[in-house]
PDB file of C-alpha atoms in Angstrom:
ATOM      1  CA  LEU N   1    -141.219  30.827 -25.215  1.00  0.00           C
ATOM      2  CA  ARG N   2    -140.452  29.292 -28.629  1.00  0.00           C
ATOM      3  CA  GLU N   3    -141.454  32.503 -30.357  1.00  0.00           C
ATOM      4  CA  THR N   4    -139.167  34.550 -28.086  1.00  0.00           C
ATOM      5  CA  GLU N   5    -136.291  32.088 -28.606  1.00  0.00           C
ATOM      6  CA  LYS N   6    -136.829  32.270 -32.391  1.00  0.00           C
ATOM      7  CA  GLN N   7    -136.865  36.081 -32.236  1.00  0.00           C
ATOM      8  CA  TYR N   8    -133.566  36.249 -30.319  1.00  0.00           C
ATOM      9  CA  ARG N   9    -131.923  33.652 -32.558  1.00  0.00           C
ATOM     10  CA  GLU N  10    -132.929  35.638 -35.662  1.00  0.00           C
ATOM     11  CA  LEU N  11    -131.596  38.795 -34.040  1.00  0.00           C
ATOM     12  CA  ALA N  12    -128.257  37.143 -33.224  1.00  0.00           C
ATOM     13  CA  GLU N  13    -127.971  35.730 -36.742  1.00  0.00           C
ATOM     14  CA  SER N  14    -128.708  39.080 -38.402  1.00  0.00           C
ATOM     15  CA  LEU N  15    -126.137  41.184 -36.529  1.00  0.00           C
ATOM     16  CA  PRO N  16    -123.009  42.345 -38.388  1.00  0.00           C
ATOM     17  CA  GLN N  17    -120.863  41.461 -35.353  1.00  0.00           C
ATOM     18  CA  VAL N  18    -119.794  37.971 -34.357  1.00  0.00           C
ATOM     19  CA  ILE N  19    -121.713  36.550 -31.424  1.00  0.00           C
ATOM     20  CA  PHE N  20    -120.107  33.614 -29.633  1.00  0.00           C
ATOM     21  CA  GLU N  21    -120.301  31.465 -26.560  1.00  0.00           C
ATOM     22  CA  ILE N  22    -117.560  29.233 -25.185  1.00  0.00           C
ATOM     23  CA  ASP N  23    -117.377  26.840 -22.255  1.00  0.00           C
ATOM     24  CA  LEU N  24    -114.763  27.028 -19.515  1.00  0.00           C
ATOM     25  CA  ASN N  25    -112.316  24.969 -21.593  1.00  0.00           C
ATOM     26  CA  GLY N  26    -112.506  27.362 -24.539  1.00  0.00           C
ATOM     27  CA  THR N  27    -114.653  25.058 -26.669  1.00  0.00           C
ATOM     28  CA  LEU N  28    -116.932  27.044 -28.935  1.00  0.00           C
ATOM     29  CA  LYS N  29    -120.590  26.319 -28.128  1.00  0.00           C
ATOM     30  CA  TYR N  30    -122.272  28.935 -30.341  1.00  0.00           C
ATOM     31  CA  LEU N  31    -121.231  31.089 -33.273  1.00  0.00           C
ATOM     32  CA  ASN N  32    -123.593  33.183 -35.367  1.00  0.00           C
ATOM     33  CA  GLN N  33    -123.556  33.240 -39.171  1.00  0.00           C
ATOM     34  CA  THR N  34    -121.352  36.349 -39.251  1.00  0.00           C
ATOM     35  CA  GLY N  35    -118.725  34.418 -37.300  1.00  0.00           C
ATOM     36  CA  PHE N  36    -118.729  31.570 -39.797  1.00  0.00           C
ATOM     37  CA  GLN N  37    -118.353  34.036 -42.670  1.00  0.00           C
ATOM     38  CA  LEU N  38    -115.626  36.077 -40.989  1.00  0.00           C
ATOM     39  CA  PHE N  39    -113.476  33.148 -39.896  1.00  0.00           C
ATOM     40  CA  GLY N  40    -114.199  30.852 -42.850  1.00  0.00           C
ATOM     41  CA  TYR N  41    -115.243  27.849 -40.770  1.00  0.00           C
ATOM     42  CA  THR N  42    -118.278  25.678 -41.386  1.00  0.00           C
ATOM     43  CA  PRO N  43    -120.789  24.490 -38.788  1.00  0.00           C
ATOM     44  CA  GLU N  44    -119.280  21.010 -39.231  1.00  0.00           C
ATOM     45  CA  ASP N  45    -115.839  22.359 -38.226  1.00  0.00           C
ATOM     46  CA  ILE N  46    -117.323  23.817 -35.057  1.00  0.00           C
ATOM     47  CA  SER N  47    -119.483  20.788 -34.189  1.00  0.00           C
ATOM     48  CA  LYS N  48    -116.346  18.618 -34.008  1.00  0.00           C
ATOM     49  CA  GLY N  49    -115.222  20.529 -30.914  1.00  0.00           C
ATOM     50  CA  PHE N  50    -113.454  23.704 -32.019  1.00  0.00           C
ATOM     51  CA  ASN N  51    -111.254  25.364 -29.401  1.00  0.00           C
ATOM     52  CA  VAL N  52    -111.452  29.148 -29.623  1.00  0.00           C
ATOM     53  CA  PHE N  53    -107.704  29.551 -29.003  1.00  0.00           C
ATOM     54  CA  GLU N  54    -107.072  28.120 -32.494  1.00  0.00           C
ATOM     55  CA  ALA N  55    -108.689  31.253 -33.944  1.00  0.00           C
ATOM     56  CA  PHE N  56    -105.995  33.562 -32.516  1.00  0.00           C
ATOM     57  CA  ILE N  57    -102.310  34.023 -33.205  1.00  0.00           C
ATOM     58  CA  PRO N  58    -100.033  32.125 -30.790  1.00  0.00           C
ATOM     59  CA  GLU N  59     -98.693  35.384 -29.309  1.00  0.00           C
ATOM     60  CA  ASN N  60    -102.235  36.316 -28.128  1.00  0.00           C
ATOM     61  CA  ARG N  61    -103.329  32.949 -26.714  1.00  0.00           C
ATOM     62  CA  GLU N  62    -101.835  33.327 -23.229  1.00  0.00           C
ATOM     63  CA  ARG N  63    -103.288  36.833 -22.821  1.00  0.00           C
ATOM     64  CA  LEU N  64    -106.651  35.561 -24.103  1.00  0.00           C
ATOM     65  CA  ALA N  65    -106.601  32.695 -21.568  1.00  0.00           C
ATOM     66  CA  ILE N  66    -105.836  35.128 -18.737  1.00  0.00           C
ATOM     67  CA  ASP N  67    -108.610  37.482 -19.863  1.00  0.00           C
ATOM     68  CA  ILE N  68    -111.097  34.585 -20.009  1.00  0.00           C
ATOM     69  CA  MET N  69    -110.060  33.459 -16.515  1.00  0.00           C
ATOM     70  CA  LEU N  70    -110.463  36.997 -15.143  1.00  0.00           C
ATOM     71  CA  ASN N  71    -113.831  37.286 -16.871  1.00  0.00           C
ATOM     72  CA  VAL N  72    -114.983  33.997 -15.359  1.00  0.00           C
ATOM     73  CA  GLN N  73    -113.914  35.278 -11.932  1.00  0.00           C
ATOM     74  CA  GLY N  74    -116.235  38.257 -12.427  1.00  0.00           C
ATOM     75  CA  GLU N  75    -113.870  40.986 -13.540  1.00  0.00           C
ATOM     76  CA  ARG N  76    -115.463  43.322 -16.059  1.00  0.00           C
ATOM     77  CA  PHE N  77    -113.484  45.244 -18.614  1.00  0.00           C
ATOM     78  CA  GLY N  78    -114.188  46.957 -21.895  1.00  0.00           C
ATOM     79  CA  ARG N  79    -113.063  45.924 -25.316  1.00  0.00           C
ATOM     80  CA  LYS N  80    -109.946  43.794 -25.529  1.00  0.00           C
ATOM     81  CA  ASP N  81    -108.022  43.777 -28.813  1.00  0.00           C
ATOM     82  CA  TYR N  82    -106.378  40.695 -30.294  1.00  0.00           C
ATOM     83  CA  THR N  83    -105.183  39.398 -33.649  1.00  0.00           C
ATOM     84  CA  ALA N  84    -107.386  36.619 -34.991  1.00  0.00           C
ATOM     85  CA  VAL N  85    -106.625  34.043 -37.685  1.00  0.00           C
ATOM     86  CA  ARG N  86    -109.032  32.849 -40.359  1.00  0.00           C
ATOM     87  CA  LYS N  87    -109.238  29.230 -41.424  1.00  0.00           C
ATOM     88  CA  ASP N  88    -107.090  30.092 -44.468  1.00  0.00           C
ATOM     89  CA  GLY N  89    -104.385  31.549 -42.196  1.00  0.00           C
ATOM     90  CA  THR N  90    -104.930  35.275 -42.849  1.00  0.00           C
ATOM     91  CA  LYS N  91    -104.618  37.488 -39.779  1.00  0.00           C
ATOM     92  CA  PHE N  92    -106.874  40.396 -38.869  1.00  0.00           C
ATOM     93  CA  PRO N  93    -107.444  42.655 -35.840  1.00  0.00           C
ATOM     94  CA  VAL N  94    -110.491  42.091 -33.630  1.00  0.00           C
ATOM     95  CA  GLY N  95    -112.027  43.614 -30.534  1.00  0.00           C
ATOM     96  CA  ILE N  96    -113.931  41.463 -28.029  1.00  0.00           C
ATOM     97  CA  HIS N  97    -116.542  42.400 -25.426  1.00  0.00           C
ATOM     98  CA  ALA N  98    -117.459  39.433 -23.217  1.00  0.00           C
ATOM     99  CA  ASN N  99    -119.165  38.461 -19.967  1.00  0.00           C
ATOM    100  CA  ARG N 100    -119.374  35.248 -18.019  1.00  0.00           C
ATOM    101  CA  VAL N 101    -122.374  32.944 -18.427  1.00  0.00           C
ATOM    102  CA  MET N 102    -124.029  31.738 -15.251  1.00  0.00           C
ATOM    103  CA  SER N 103    -126.227  28.708 -14.606  1.00  0.00           C
ATOM    104  CA  GLY N 104    -127.621  29.223 -11.143  1.00  0.00           C
ATOM    105  CA  GLN N 105    -124.599  30.063  -8.995  1.00  0.00           C
ATOM    106  CA  ALA N 106    -122.078  28.341 -11.272  1.00  0.00           C
ATOM    107  CA  VAL N 107    -120.119  29.923 -14.093  1.00  0.00           C
ATOM    108  CA  ILE N 108    -120.435  27.731 -17.195  1.00  0.00           C
ATOM    109  CA  GLY N 109    -118.657  29.823 -19.815  1.00  0.00           C
ATOM    110  CA  VAL N 110    -118.218  33.151 -21.551  1.00  0.00           C
ATOM    111  CA  ARG N 111    -120.491  34.869 -24.061  1.00  0.00           C
ATOM    112  CA  GLY N 112    -119.783  37.988 -26.057  1.00  0.00           C
ATOM    113  CA  ILE N 113    -119.347  39.794 -29.317  1.00  0.00           C
ATOM    114  CA  LEU N 114    -116.323  40.030 -31.556  1.00  0.00           C
ATOM    115  CA  ILE N 115    -115.836  42.998 -33.890  1.00  0.00           C
ATOM    116  CA  ASP N 116    -113.632  42.944 -36.978  1.00  0.00           C
ATOM    117  CA  LEU N 117    -111.376  46.022 -36.645  1.00  0.00           C
ATOM    118  CA  THR N 118    -109.830  45.788 -40.119  1.00  0.00           C
ATOM    119  CA  ALA N 119    -111.767  48.760 -41.506  1.00  0.00           C
ATOM    120  CA  THR N 120    -111.151  50.786 -38.344  1.00  0.00           C
ATOM    121  CA  ARG N 121    -107.409  50.161 -38.458  1.00  0.00           C
ATOM    122  CA  ARG N 122    -107.301  50.974 -42.156  1.00  0.00           C
ATOM    123  CA  ALA N 123    -109.151  54.241 -41.503  1.00  0.00           C
ATOM    124  CA  GLU N 124    -106.690  55.100 -38.712  1.00  0.00           C
ATOM    125  CA  GLU N 125    -103.753  54.452 -41.043  1.00  0.00           C
ATOM    126  CA  ASP N 126    -105.366  56.573 -43.770  1.00  0.00           C
ATOM    127  CA  LYS N 127    -105.945  59.346 -41.234  1.00  0.00           C
ATOM    128  CA  LYS N 128    -102.278  59.264 -40.203  1.00  0.00           C
ATOM    129  CA  LYS N 129    -101.187  59.430 -43.841  1.00  0.00           C
ATOM    130  CA  LEU N 130    -103.479  62.400 -44.465  1.00  0.00           C
ATOM    131  CA  GLU N 131    -102.151  64.154 -41.354  1.00  0.00           C
ATOM    132  CA  ILE N 132     -98.586  63.673 -42.611  1.00  0.00           C
ATOM    133  CA  GLN N 133     -99.591  65.028 -46.035  1.00  0.00           C
ATOM    134  CA  LEU N 134    -101.249  68.025 -44.379  1.00  0.00           C
ATOM    135  CA  GLN N 135     -98.126  68.733 -42.332  1.00  0.00           C
ATOM    136  CA  GLN N 136     -96.014  68.503 -45.494  1.00  0.00           C
ATOM    137  CA  ALA N 137     -98.355  70.907 -47.313  1.00  0.00           C
ATOM    138  CA  GLN N 138     -98.195  73.343 -44.387  1.00  0.00           C
ATOM    139  CA  LYS N 139     -94.395  73.181 -44.454  1.00  0.00           C
ATOM    140  CA  MET N 140     -94.388  73.925 -48.196  1.00  0.00           C
ATOM    141  CA  GLU N 141     -96.804  76.809 -47.661  1.00  0.00           C
ATOM    142  CA  ALA N 142     -94.517  78.265 -44.970  1.00  0.00           C
ATOM    143  CA  ILE N 143     -91.458  77.907 -47.240  1.00  0.00           C
ATOM    144  CA  GLY N 144     -93.380  79.612 -50.052  1.00  0.00           C
ATOM    145  CA  ALA N 145     -94.365  82.506 -47.799  1.00  0.00           C
ATOM    146  CA  LEU N 146     -90.775  82.832 -46.578  1.00  0.00           C
ATOM    147  CA  ALA N 147     -89.427  82.781 -50.147  1.00  0.00           C
ATOM    148  CA  GLY N 148     -92.005  85.385 -51.197  1.00  0.00           C
ATOM    149  CA  GLY N 149     -91.009  87.642 -48.294  1.00  0.00           C
ATOM    150  CA  ILE N 150     -87.296  87.300 -49.099  1.00  0.00           C
ATOM    151  CA  ALA N 151     -87.946  88.041 -52.790  1.00  0.00           C
ATOM    152  CA  HIS N 152     -89.959  91.124 -51.866  1.00  0.00           C
ATOM    153  CA  ASP N 153     -87.202  92.412 -49.539  1.00  0.00           C
ATOM    154  CA  PHE N 154     -84.537  91.668 -52.174  1.00  0.00           C
ATOM    155  CA  ASN N 155     -86.627  93.524 -54.778  1.00  0.00           C
ATOM    156  CA  ASN N 156     -86.789  96.562 -52.459  1.00  0.00           C
ATOM    157  CA  ILE N 157     -82.998  96.579 -52.115  1.00  0.00           C
ATOM    158  CA  LEU N 158     -82.553  96.174 -55.896  1.00  0.00           C
ATOM    159  CA  SER N 159     -84.974  99.043 -56.565  1.00  0.00           C
ATOM    160  CA  ALA N 160     -82.833 101.361 -54.429  1.00  0.00           C
ATOM    161  CA  ILE N 161     -79.618 100.196 -56.139  1.00  0.00           C
ATOM    162  CA  ILE N 162     -81.152 100.592 -59.616  1.00  0.00           C
ATOM    163  CA  GLY N 163     -82.499 104.045 -58.708  1.00  0.00           C
ATOM    164  CA  TYR N 164     -79.128 105.269 -57.429  1.00  0.00           C
ATOM    165  CA  THR N 165     -77.374 103.739 -60.436  1.00  0.00           C
ATOM    166  CA  GLU N 166     -79.679 105.604 -62.851  1.00  0.00           C
ATOM    167  CA  LEU N 167     -79.069 108.871 -60.960  1.00  0.00           C
ATOM    168  CA  ALA N 168     -75.317 108.267 -61.091  1.00  0.00           C
ATOM    169  CA  MET N 169     -75.514 107.630 -64.850  1.00  0.00           C
ATOM    170  CA  LEU N 170     -77.390 110.909 -65.373  1.00  0.00           C
ATOM    171  CA  ASN N 171     -74.668 112.825 -63.564  1.00  0.00           C
TER     172      ASN N 171
END
């Protein structure tokens, strides 16, 4: 049993995602090493009774409380996105997957993973910028083709005018 517990603890500590567990009041009961690194808190900060709502922007706290309540009641949903706040005050986007924790027939809290979406959001923004650049390049290509076609047609008209002018000069 100790060996299995050690194995799962090592697994949880080695994951690149944040693994957490909170009680029904929102007090953080477990946070893996990735969570400490991502949020900038120390184990001492957490051991003093850290409420998870402090790690989110005020605009998200009510929605987070409702989602926790629904989760505790047994509702299952996919990833929920929020804006989290580090200890130093910097904000960053996160996605959370969570499920209720049972002890016998009683719900005692919520456990889940939290994913930092900063890189994902940055990639989405870069993709949008590249799409805009591609659209701009396609517009320029279309204008170039149009200008080339107009120049060719104009050259055809000029050739006829120059040809008739040369014939008129010969006469």
